[in-house]
XYZ file of C-alpha atoms in Angstrom:
73
model
C -30.884 -5.727 -70.244
C -31.753 -2.222 -71.486
C -33.695 -1.791 -74.752
C -35.325 1.264 -76.382
C -39.080 1.769 -76.594
C -40.282 1.639 -80.219
C -44.037 1.914 -79.671
C -47.017 1.534 -77.371
C -50.350 -0.267 -77.352
C -53.105 -1.026 -74.848
C -53.724 -4.526 -73.556
C -57.081 -6.241 -73.046
C -57.421 -4.578 -69.617
C -56.864 -1.097 -71.135
C -53.363 -0.730 -69.612
C -50.503 0.776 -71.626
C -47.759 -1.561 -72.824
C -44.375 -0.469 -74.196
C -43.062 -2.310 -77.240
C -39.300 -2.749 -76.935
C -36.778 -3.060 -79.779
C -35.846 -6.533 -78.484
C -39.344 -7.799 -79.376
C -40.741 -7.896 -75.859
C -43.689 -6.025 -74.382
C -43.577 -4.382 -70.961
C -46.413 -2.756 -69.019
C -45.876 0.932 -68.211
C -48.765 1.621 -65.849
C -49.375 4.840 -63.974
C -50.770 3.428 -60.737
C -49.954 5.770 -57.832
C -48.502 5.471 -55.294
C -46.677 2.333 -56.466
C -45.850 3.290 -60.049
C -45.473 6.962 -60.906
C -45.533 7.249 -64.676
C -47.818 10.188 -65.435
C -46.237 10.501 -68.893
C -48.018 7.326 -69.999
C -51.454 8.962 -69.671
C -51.029 11.322 -72.655
C -50.055 10.812 -76.276
C -47.425 13.554 -75.970
C -45.963 11.851 -72.907
C -45.728 8.484 -74.631
C -44.159 10.054 -77.736
C -41.565 11.728 -75.490
C -40.451 8.288 -74.284
C -39.895 6.714 -77.706
C -36.234 5.737 -77.896
C -35.794 5.782 -74.101
C -34.525 2.536 -72.656
C -36.269 0.225 -70.224
C -34.790 -2.735 -68.413
C -36.240 -5.839 -70.083
C -36.649 -8.615 -67.541
C -37.851 -10.975 -70.272
C -34.460 -10.658 -72.002
C -32.740 -11.308 -68.674
C -34.750 -14.560 -68.444
C -34.132 -15.476 -72.136
C -37.876 -15.530 -72.888
C -39.102 -15.709 -76.498
C -40.121 -12.498 -78.245
C -43.705 -11.235 -77.936
C -43.587 -9.801 -81.485
C -41.222 -9.422 -84.431
C -39.684 -5.937 -84.037
C -38.739 -5.797 -87.726
C -42.471 -5.646 -88.530
C -42.912 -2.524 -86.370
C -40.685 -0.254 -88.439
């Protein structure tokens, strides 16, 4: 299920995590050659992705929310 990115934060291992409007978190690592996401390495790049949609596998599996998205706005 596709949901827009509403924010970003770093996890305990210093990897970037996208916060989705559905209330789930999703890692957005730049880890070549497997994951090419150079935009995640800069603040400008991350800002350019706000509102873009990502496929949320947690929604597909009916998992509970990681956070309350109404508190993010």
